[in-house]
Every structure is written in structure tokens, then in C-alpha cells.
XYZ file of C-alpha atoms in Angstrom:
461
model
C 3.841 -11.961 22.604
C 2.819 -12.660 25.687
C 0.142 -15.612 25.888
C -1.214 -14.446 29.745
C -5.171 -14.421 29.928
C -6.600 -10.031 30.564
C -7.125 -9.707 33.905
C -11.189 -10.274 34.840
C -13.677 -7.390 35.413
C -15.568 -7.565 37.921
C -17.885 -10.068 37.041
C -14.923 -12.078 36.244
C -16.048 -12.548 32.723
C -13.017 -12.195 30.230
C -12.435 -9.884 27.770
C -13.148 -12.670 24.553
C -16.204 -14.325 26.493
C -17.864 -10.296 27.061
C -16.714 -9.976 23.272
C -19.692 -12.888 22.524
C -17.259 -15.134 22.092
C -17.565 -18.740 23.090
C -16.035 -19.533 26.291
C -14.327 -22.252 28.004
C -12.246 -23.287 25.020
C -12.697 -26.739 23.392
C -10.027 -29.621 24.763
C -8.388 -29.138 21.674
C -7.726 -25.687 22.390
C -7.021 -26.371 25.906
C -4.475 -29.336 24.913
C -1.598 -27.203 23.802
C 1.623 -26.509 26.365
C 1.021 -23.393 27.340
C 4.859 -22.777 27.970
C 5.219 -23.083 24.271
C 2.578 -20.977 23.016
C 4.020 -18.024 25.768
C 7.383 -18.746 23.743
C 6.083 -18.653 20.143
C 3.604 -15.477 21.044
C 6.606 -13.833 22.540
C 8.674 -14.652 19.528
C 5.880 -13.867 17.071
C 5.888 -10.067 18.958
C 9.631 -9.755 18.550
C 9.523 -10.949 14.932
C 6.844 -8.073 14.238
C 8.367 -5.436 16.139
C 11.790 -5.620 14.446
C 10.169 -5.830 11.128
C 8.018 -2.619 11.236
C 11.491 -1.117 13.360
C 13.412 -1.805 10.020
C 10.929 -0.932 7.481
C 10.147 2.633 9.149
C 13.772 2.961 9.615
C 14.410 2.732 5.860
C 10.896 3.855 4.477
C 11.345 7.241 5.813
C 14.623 7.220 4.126
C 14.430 5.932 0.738
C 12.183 8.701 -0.818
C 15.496 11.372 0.418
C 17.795 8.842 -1.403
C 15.701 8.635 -4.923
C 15.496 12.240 -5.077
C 19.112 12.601 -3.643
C 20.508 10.729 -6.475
C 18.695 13.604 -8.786
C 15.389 11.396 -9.835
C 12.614 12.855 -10.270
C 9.106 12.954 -7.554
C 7.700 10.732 -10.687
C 10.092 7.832 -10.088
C 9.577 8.055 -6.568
C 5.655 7.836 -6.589
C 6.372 4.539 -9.655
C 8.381 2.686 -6.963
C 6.100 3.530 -4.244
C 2.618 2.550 -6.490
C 4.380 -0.768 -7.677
C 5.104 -1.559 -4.064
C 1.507 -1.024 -3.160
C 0.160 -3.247 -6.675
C 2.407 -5.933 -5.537
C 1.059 -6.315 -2.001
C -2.203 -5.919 -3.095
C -1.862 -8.665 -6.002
C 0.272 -11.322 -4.337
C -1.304 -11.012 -0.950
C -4.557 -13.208 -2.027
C -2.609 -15.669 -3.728
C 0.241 -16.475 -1.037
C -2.002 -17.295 1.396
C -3.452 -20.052 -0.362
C 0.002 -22.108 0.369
C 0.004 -20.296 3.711
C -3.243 -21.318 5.138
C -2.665 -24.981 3.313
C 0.475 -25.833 5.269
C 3.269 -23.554 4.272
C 3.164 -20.408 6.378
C 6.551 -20.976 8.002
C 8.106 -21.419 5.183
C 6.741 -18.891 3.615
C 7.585 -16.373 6.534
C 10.928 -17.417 7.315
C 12.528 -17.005 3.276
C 10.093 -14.253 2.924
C 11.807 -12.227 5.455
C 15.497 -13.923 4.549
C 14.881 -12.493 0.903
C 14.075 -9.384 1.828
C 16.982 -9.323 4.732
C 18.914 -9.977 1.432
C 17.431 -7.167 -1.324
C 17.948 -4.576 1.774
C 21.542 -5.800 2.370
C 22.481 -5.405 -1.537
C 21.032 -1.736 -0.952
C 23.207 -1.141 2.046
C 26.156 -2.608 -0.104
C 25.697 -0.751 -3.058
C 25.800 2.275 -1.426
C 29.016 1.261 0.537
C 31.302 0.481 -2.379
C 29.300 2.597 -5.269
C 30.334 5.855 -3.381
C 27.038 6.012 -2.648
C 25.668 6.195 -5.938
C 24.446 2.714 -6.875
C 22.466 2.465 -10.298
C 18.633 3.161 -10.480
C 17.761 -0.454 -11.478
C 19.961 -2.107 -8.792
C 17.439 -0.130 -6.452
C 14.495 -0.559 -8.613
C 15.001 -4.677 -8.513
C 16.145 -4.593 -4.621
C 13.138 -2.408 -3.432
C 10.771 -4.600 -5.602
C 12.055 -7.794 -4.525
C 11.731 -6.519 -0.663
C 7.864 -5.586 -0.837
C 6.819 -8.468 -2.881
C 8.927 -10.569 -0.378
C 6.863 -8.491 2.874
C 3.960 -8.356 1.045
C 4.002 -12.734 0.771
C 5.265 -12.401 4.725
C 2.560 -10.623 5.618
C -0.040 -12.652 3.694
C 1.561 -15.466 5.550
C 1.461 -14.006 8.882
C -1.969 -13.301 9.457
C -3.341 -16.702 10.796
C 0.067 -16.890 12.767
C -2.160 -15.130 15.611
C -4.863 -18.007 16.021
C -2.475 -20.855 15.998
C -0.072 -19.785 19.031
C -2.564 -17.936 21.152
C -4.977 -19.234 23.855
C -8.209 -18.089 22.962
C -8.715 -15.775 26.255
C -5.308 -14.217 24.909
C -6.598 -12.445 21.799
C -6.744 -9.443 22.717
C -3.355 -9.226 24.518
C -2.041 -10.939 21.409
C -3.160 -8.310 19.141
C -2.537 -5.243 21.050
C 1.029 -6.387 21.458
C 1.237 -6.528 17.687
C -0.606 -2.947 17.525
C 2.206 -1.961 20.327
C 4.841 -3.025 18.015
C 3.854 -1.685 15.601
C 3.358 1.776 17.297
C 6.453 1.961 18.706
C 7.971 1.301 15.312
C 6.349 4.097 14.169
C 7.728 6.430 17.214
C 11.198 5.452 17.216
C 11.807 4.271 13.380
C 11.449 7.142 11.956
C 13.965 9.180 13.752
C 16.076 6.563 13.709
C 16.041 6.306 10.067
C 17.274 10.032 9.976
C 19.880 9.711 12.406
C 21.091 6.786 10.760
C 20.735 8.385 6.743
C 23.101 11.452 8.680
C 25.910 9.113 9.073
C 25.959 7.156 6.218
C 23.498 6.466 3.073
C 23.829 3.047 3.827
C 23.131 2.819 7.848
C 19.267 2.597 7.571
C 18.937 0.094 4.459
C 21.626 -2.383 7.111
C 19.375 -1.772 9.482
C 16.734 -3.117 7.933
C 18.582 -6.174 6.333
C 19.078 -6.934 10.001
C 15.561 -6.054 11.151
C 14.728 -8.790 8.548
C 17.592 -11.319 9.773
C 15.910 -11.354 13.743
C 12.152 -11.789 11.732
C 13.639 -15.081 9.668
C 15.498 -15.661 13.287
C 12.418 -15.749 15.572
C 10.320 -17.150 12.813
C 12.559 -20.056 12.535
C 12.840 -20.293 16.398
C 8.970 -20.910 16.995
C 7.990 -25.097 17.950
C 5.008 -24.685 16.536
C 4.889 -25.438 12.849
C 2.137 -22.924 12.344
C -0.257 -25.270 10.433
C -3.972 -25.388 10.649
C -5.939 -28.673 10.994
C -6.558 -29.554 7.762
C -9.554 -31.906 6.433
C -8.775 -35.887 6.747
C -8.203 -36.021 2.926
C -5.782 -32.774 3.022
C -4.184 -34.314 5.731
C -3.730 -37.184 3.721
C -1.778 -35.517 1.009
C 2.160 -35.480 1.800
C 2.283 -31.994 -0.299
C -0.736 -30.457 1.215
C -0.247 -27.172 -1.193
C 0.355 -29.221 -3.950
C -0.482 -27.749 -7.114
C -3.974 -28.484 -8.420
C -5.894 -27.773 -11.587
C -6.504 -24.562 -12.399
C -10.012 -24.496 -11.420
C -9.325 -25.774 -8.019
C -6.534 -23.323 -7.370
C -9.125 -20.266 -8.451
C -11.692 -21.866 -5.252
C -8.912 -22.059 -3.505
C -7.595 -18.473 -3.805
C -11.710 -17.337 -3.905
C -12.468 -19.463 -0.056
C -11.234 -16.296 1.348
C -13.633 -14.128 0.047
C -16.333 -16.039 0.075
C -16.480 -16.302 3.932
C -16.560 -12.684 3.956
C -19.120 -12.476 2.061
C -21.246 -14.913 3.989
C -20.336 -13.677 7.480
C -21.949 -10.615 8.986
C -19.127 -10.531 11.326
C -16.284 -9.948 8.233
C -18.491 -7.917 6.432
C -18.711 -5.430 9.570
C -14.856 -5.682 9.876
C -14.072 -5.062 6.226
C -16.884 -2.222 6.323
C -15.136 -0.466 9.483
C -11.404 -0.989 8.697
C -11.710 0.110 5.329
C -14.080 3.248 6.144
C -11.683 4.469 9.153
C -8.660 3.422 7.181
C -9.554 5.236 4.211
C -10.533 8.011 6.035
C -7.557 8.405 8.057
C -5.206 8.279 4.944
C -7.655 11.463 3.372
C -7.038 13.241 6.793
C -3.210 12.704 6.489
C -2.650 14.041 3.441
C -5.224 16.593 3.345
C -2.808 18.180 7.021
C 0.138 17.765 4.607
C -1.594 20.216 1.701
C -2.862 22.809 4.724
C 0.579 22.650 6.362
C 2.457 22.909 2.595
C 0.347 26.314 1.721
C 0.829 27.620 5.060
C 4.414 27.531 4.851
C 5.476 24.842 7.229
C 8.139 22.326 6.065
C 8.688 18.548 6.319
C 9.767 18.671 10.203
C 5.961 19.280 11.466
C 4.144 16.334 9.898
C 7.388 14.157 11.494
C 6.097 15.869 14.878
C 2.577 14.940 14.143
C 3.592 11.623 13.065
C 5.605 11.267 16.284
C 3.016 12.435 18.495
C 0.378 10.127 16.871
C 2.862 6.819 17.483
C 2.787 7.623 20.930
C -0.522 7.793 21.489
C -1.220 5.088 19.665
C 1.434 3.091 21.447
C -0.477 4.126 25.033
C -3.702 3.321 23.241
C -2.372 -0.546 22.470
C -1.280 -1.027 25.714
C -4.253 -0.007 27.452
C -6.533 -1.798 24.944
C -6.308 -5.148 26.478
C -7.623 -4.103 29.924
C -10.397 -1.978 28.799
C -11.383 -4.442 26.182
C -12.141 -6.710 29.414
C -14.448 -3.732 31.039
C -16.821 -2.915 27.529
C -18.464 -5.044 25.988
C -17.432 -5.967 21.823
C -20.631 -3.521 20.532
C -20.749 -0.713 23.027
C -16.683 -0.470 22.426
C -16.984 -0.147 18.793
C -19.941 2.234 18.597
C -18.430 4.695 21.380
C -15.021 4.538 19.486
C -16.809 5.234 15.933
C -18.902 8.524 17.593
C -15.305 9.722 19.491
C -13.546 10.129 15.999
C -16.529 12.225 14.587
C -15.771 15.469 16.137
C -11.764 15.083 15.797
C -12.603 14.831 12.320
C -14.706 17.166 12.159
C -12.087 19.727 14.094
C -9.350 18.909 11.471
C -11.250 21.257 8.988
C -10.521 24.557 11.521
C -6.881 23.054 12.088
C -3.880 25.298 10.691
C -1.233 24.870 13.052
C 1.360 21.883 13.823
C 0.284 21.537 17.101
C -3.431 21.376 16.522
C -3.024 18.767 14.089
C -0.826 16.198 16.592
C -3.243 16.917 19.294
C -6.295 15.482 16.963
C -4.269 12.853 15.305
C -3.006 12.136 18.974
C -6.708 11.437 19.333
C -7.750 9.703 16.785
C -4.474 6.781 17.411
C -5.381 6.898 21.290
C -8.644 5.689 21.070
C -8.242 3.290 17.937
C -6.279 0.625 18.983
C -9.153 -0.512 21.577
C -11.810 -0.973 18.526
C -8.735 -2.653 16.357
C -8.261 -4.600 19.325
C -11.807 -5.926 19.775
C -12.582 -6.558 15.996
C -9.382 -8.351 15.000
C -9.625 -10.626 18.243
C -13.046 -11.426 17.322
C -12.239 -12.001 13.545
C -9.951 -13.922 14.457
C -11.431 -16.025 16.731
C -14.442 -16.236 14.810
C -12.484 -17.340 11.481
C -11.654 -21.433 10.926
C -8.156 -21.591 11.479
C -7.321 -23.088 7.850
C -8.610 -19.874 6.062
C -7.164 -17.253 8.434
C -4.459 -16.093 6.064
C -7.318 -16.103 2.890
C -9.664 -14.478 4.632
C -7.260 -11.641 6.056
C -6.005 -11.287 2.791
C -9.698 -10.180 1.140
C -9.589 -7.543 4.097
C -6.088 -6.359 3.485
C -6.568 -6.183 0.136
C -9.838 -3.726 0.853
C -7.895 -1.450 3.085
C -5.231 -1.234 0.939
C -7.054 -0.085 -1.750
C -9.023 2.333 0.198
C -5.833 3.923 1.592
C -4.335 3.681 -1.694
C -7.507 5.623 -3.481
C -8.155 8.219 -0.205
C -4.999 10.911 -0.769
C -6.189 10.973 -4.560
C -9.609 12.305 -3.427
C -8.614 14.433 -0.819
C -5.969 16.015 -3.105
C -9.191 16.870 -5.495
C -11.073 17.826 -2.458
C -8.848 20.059 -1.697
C -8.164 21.702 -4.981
C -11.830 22.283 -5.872
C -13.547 23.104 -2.439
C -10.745 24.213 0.146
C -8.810 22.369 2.618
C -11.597 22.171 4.560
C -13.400 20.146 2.861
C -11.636 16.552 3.232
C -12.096 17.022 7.069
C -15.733 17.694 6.635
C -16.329 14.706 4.211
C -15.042 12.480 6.442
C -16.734 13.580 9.194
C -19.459 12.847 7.517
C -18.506 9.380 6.542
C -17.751 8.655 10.305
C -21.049 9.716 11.100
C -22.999 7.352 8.653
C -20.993 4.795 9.844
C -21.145 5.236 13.812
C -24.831 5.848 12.626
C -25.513 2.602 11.052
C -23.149 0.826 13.956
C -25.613 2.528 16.752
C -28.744 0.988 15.291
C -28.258 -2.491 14.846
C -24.937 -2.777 12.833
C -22.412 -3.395 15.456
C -24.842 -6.886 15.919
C -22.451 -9.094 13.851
C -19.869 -8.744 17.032
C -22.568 -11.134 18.561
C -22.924 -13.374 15.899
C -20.353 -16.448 14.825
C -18.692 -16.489 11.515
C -20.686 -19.352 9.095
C -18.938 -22.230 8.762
C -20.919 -22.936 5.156
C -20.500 -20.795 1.882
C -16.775 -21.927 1.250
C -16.159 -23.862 -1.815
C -16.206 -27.518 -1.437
C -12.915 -27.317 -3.484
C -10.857 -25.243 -0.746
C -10.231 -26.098 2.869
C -13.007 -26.831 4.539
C -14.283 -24.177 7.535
C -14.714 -25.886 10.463
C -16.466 -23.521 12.678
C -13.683 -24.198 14.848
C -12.006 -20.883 16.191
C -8.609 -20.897 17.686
């Protein structure tokens, strides 16, 4: 990723000192090369964009190969919920080691297991005739998410170690861009890929996984936080502890959250707008099922909405500069109310892309503003913890959102997902409007965290 400082506004404020964050950064911050961290950002961004490449390259596939090989939608929705369980399980715990000294080791065999479990895939199907056994799949698909769900946990304080602090918001809407553009091009070339042979897109992905481990490896940073003198002191600094200690360990993560305004008005948003989002999704697939459309106009939507999310990302960065942290996240909040809100009179392909187009275009700029500020806001040796609690919340919400639409939807109309949600949006642009978006002014507490677990120096990177 690329470390440069957003261009100045007019005032020639930057984007993280308008944000409320503090500004010029200490001489510790200041002290590292800033040739390296342009190397390791731009690494980190190349790592991340070949990784979501892969997995939507394969993802969009492996649901066509399940049922292909004659099992049932059941068995498809298991491996798909145990996927999700996993992440949701192992993410928490992972980033104890992570955050304690481990996260490149933990990211580079994460991603060189799971470069592995695809490969086997893409073998099986080669030599099998394309007809490899369920439980060769079953153990290779497990083994990949669990491995991407401990990469991931890994990952997320990766961000405040290699970035100048006036680069947040760059740094993270070059992830979001990545990860947009996955979603754009991935897909289709997943398909083009399953035409040819069964095995094309699960190679693809073992070698999506192979540049990850690759650039991983490749970064001179070793990606650990400063650490307290007396866990600095300790040759094995994740060491296994007693049981009690591990528990405050694993709990430090959550119990910053809980003490910081500014977490508890990121979990609140992300997991509202995420959930939300998911509800909206699925409730276009029912509408579009009954009304006789196949699988080829949600792939348009989906399309649609990567690109305009992709714009969105790019753009983020500049604007973020021009708005303040507060005003940004309010407007953004009000904007999605009436695309919501239109999704309940929506019936046709095209009307559904064009909101959905919407909603990703103007996203990425609040994503943008609240992760940089998280993350500059969070002490460096709980980043992966503390990501984890909110990861954990939108996963669950996402996870939990198509159920209730689905009900929705059977027992008051199609419409009536849309219209929920609207509603949701509203209370929380609401709330946001008087007095809630306040936290983006505030600095995460560095108190509350268990004297057990690393200790939060109130130190942002």
C-alpha cells in the first residue's frame, strides 16, 4: 500500500488531524524509514488483493461444484455455516499470539496452509476425473477458512505497524480498493475459469495464497508491537500461561471496547450497516427468485456494486481530507436511508444495481474514516484483540440478517426487509446526528484492560 500522506485541504490540515486525531506524530512514530514502510504498505496491499482475488475466484465456484457432484443445498449451507463458526471462534483467540509477537508467523503459514488445502482441491479434481470424495473437500475447505480465518485475525494490527499515521486513510482505502476489485473481477473469473476445468479456480486460489505467504514473508518489518518492559523481557513473548491469564488475555480485546466510546460507536455502526446490508442482499435475491429472474442478475448487481465500491475506495482518501470524521459519518448514515428505503418498490435487475451501486459508492468514505480512526486510536499491542471483538460482532450480525429477512419476507412481503432497515438506518443516523458521532472526537482509554494482558499504552500508531 502506498505509505504517501492525502493531499491537504485547504487549510492544509490532514485528513487524520481533521479526523480529531492527534497530530504531528510522536518521534517514535516519526523514527521509522519511511522507504520501508512505502515497501511493506505496498506489499501488505498486494498480499490482500491477491487473497480476496483467489477466494472470490473459488467462493463463487465451490457452491456449483458441491451441488455438481449431486449433494444436496443442505451440505452446501453445513460447509458454508462451519466456515462462518470457525472464523467467528478462532478469530478471538489467534490474535492473542498475534498481537503478543507472532503475527508474521501467524500470517505467513496461515496463508501457506491454506495455499496448500486449495492446491489438494485443485489436485483432486485433476486426477479424480473430477470427482474427488466429499470428505477430501470437507477437510480441505475446513482447513482453508480456519487457516484465513487465523490470517485474518492476524492481519488486523498489520495496518498500524507499517503505516505513518497521516497515511491511514490511504492505507485503508487501498485495502477497501482491493478488496473491491476482488469482488469485480473474481467472480467472473471464477466462472471463466470453472468453464475450462473444475480445477482452474481452486489453483487459482492455491496461488492467490502462495503471493499472500510471498509478500508476507517479503515485509522488513517484523510486525510486532512494543510490548511492556517485562513482555519484552520474555524470549517467548506468547508463551503459554495459566489458564486464567490466557482467558485476560483473550478478554483485553473486549474490554477496551467496552471502555471506549470510540469502539463502541464503531462496533455499533459496522454491525448495524453490515447487518443491514446482508438483510437487503438476500431479501433482492427472494424478490428477483419469485419474479422469475435467474442467477445471472444478482452476478450483475454484484458486479455493478464492486465497481462502485471500488470508485468509492479510491475517492475516499481525498474526501476524507475535505469533511471532517463526524459530519462524514452522519451525512453517509442519512444517504443510505432513502436507498434503503427505495429497495422495498425495487422489482427489476437494474433497479436493484443502481441502489446497491449506491449504497457501495458512498460507504467506503465512512469505512474509511472509522477504521483509520480505530485504528489510530487503538494501542498497537491490542490491535489484532480488539479487531477481533468487532469482527466477531459483524460476523454474527451478517450471519443472523438473511435468517430474518427470509422470515420477513415470508410473513409480511418482500417489502418489508427494505422498510425495516430503513428504519434501522434511521435510528441510527438519528442517534449519530445528536451527539453520537462525538466518540470520533474522543481518544480510545488507555485504562480498563486487564493488568494480566498487554498493557494499552495510549500510544496510537
Amino acid at each position: 500500500m502506498e505509505s504517501t500522506v492525502p493531499e491537504t485541504g485547504a487549510s492544509g490540515a490532514s485528513g487524520v488531524e481533521k479526523a480529531g486525531l492527534p497530530w504531528p506524530p510522536t518521534a517514535a512514530e516519526s523514527s521509522k524509514p519511511a522507504r520501508c514502510i512505502g515497501r511493506d504498505v505496498k506489499l501488505l496491499w498486494c498480499a490482500n488483493a491477491a487473497d480476496s482475488l483467489g477466494s472470490q475466484a473459488s467462493g463463487v465456484v465451490l457452491p456449483l461444484l458441491l451441488l455438481g457432484l449431486g449433494h444436496s443445498p443442505a451440505v452446501v449451507g453445513l460447509v458454508a455455516g462451519v466456515s462462518t463458526a470457525a472464523g467467528l471462534v478462532l478469530g478471538p483467540l489467534v490474535a492473542v499470539p498475534a498481537d503478543r509477537g507472532a503475527r508474521k508467523q501467524v500470517m505467513f503459514w496461515s496463508a501457506t496452509v491454506s495455499a496448500l488445502a486449495m492446491a489438494s482441491v485443485a489436485v483432486a479434481l485433476a486426477v479424480a476425473g473430477g470427482r474427488p470424495s466429499l470428505a477430501h473437500l470437507l477437510g480441505a475447505v475446513l482447513v482453508e477458512r480456519t487457516a484465513t480465518a487465523c490470517y485474518e485475525a492476524a492481519a488486523r494490527g498489520t495496518v498500524a505497524l507499517i503505516s505513518e499515521p497521516g497515511g491511514l486513510p490511504r492505507v485503508v482505502a487501498g485495502l477497501e480498493a482491493g478488496d473491491r476489485g476482488a469482488l469485480v473481477v473474481g467472480p467472473a473469473l471464477g466462472g471463466m475459469l470453472y468453464q475450462v476445468s473444475r480445477a482452474l479456480p481452486f489453483l487459482a486460489d492455491a496461488l492467490s495464497y502462495a503471493v499472500t505467504a510471498v509478500c508476507v514473508g517479503s515485509m522488513r518489518s517484523d510486525l510486532r508491537a512494543d510490548l511492556r518492559s517485562d513482555l519484552r523481557s520474555d524470549p517467548r513473548p506468547y508463551v503459554r500461561h495459566s489458564r486464567a491469564v490466557l482467558v485476560a488475555e483473550a478478554g483485553a480485546g473486549f474490554a477496551l471496547v467496552r471502555t471506549s466510546s470510540l469502539l463502541r460507536l464503531v462496533l455499533v455502526w459496522t454491525t448495524t450497516v453490515n447487518g443491514v446490508l446482508a438483510a437487503l442482499y438476500y431479501d433482492a435475491v427472494f424478490t428477483l427468485q419469485e419474479s422469475g429472474h435467474g442467477g445471472a442478475p444478482m452476478g450483475l448487481v454484484l458486479a455493478v456494486s464492486g465497481a462502485a465500491g471500488l470508485v468509492g475506495s479510491l475517492a475516499a482518501p481525498r474526501l476524507a481530507v475535505r469533511l471532517s470524521a463526524s459530519r462524514t459519518l452522519v451525512g453517509v448514515s442519512w444517504l443510505m436511508v432513502p436507498l434503503a428505503a427505495l429497495l422495498a418498490t425495487a422489482a427489476e435487475p437494474w433497479s436493484y444495481g443502481a441502489l446497491f451501486g449506491g449504497f457501495c459508492l458512498i460507504m467506503p468514505l465512512a469505512t474509511v474514516v472509522l477504521q483509520a480512526r480505530a485504528i489510530h486510536g487503538t494501542p498497537p499491542e491490542l490491535q489484532a484483540r480488539a479487531g477481533s471483538v468487532l469482527a466477531t460482532a459483524v460476523g454474527g450480525a451478517a450471519a443472523l440478517a438473511p435468517a430474518l429477512a427470509g422470515l420477513l419476507a415470508a410473513h409480511a412481503g418482500n417489502a418489508a426487509p427494505a422498510l425495516v432497515c430503513a428504519a434501522l438506518l434511521t435510528l441510527l443516523a438519528g442517534r449519530l446526528t445528536f451527539g453520537g458521532a462525538r466518540a470520533l472526537a474522543t481518544r480510545v482509554p488507555a485504562t480498563g484492560v486487564p493488568a494480566t494482558g498487554a498493557s494499552a499504552k495510549g500510544r496510537a500508531v
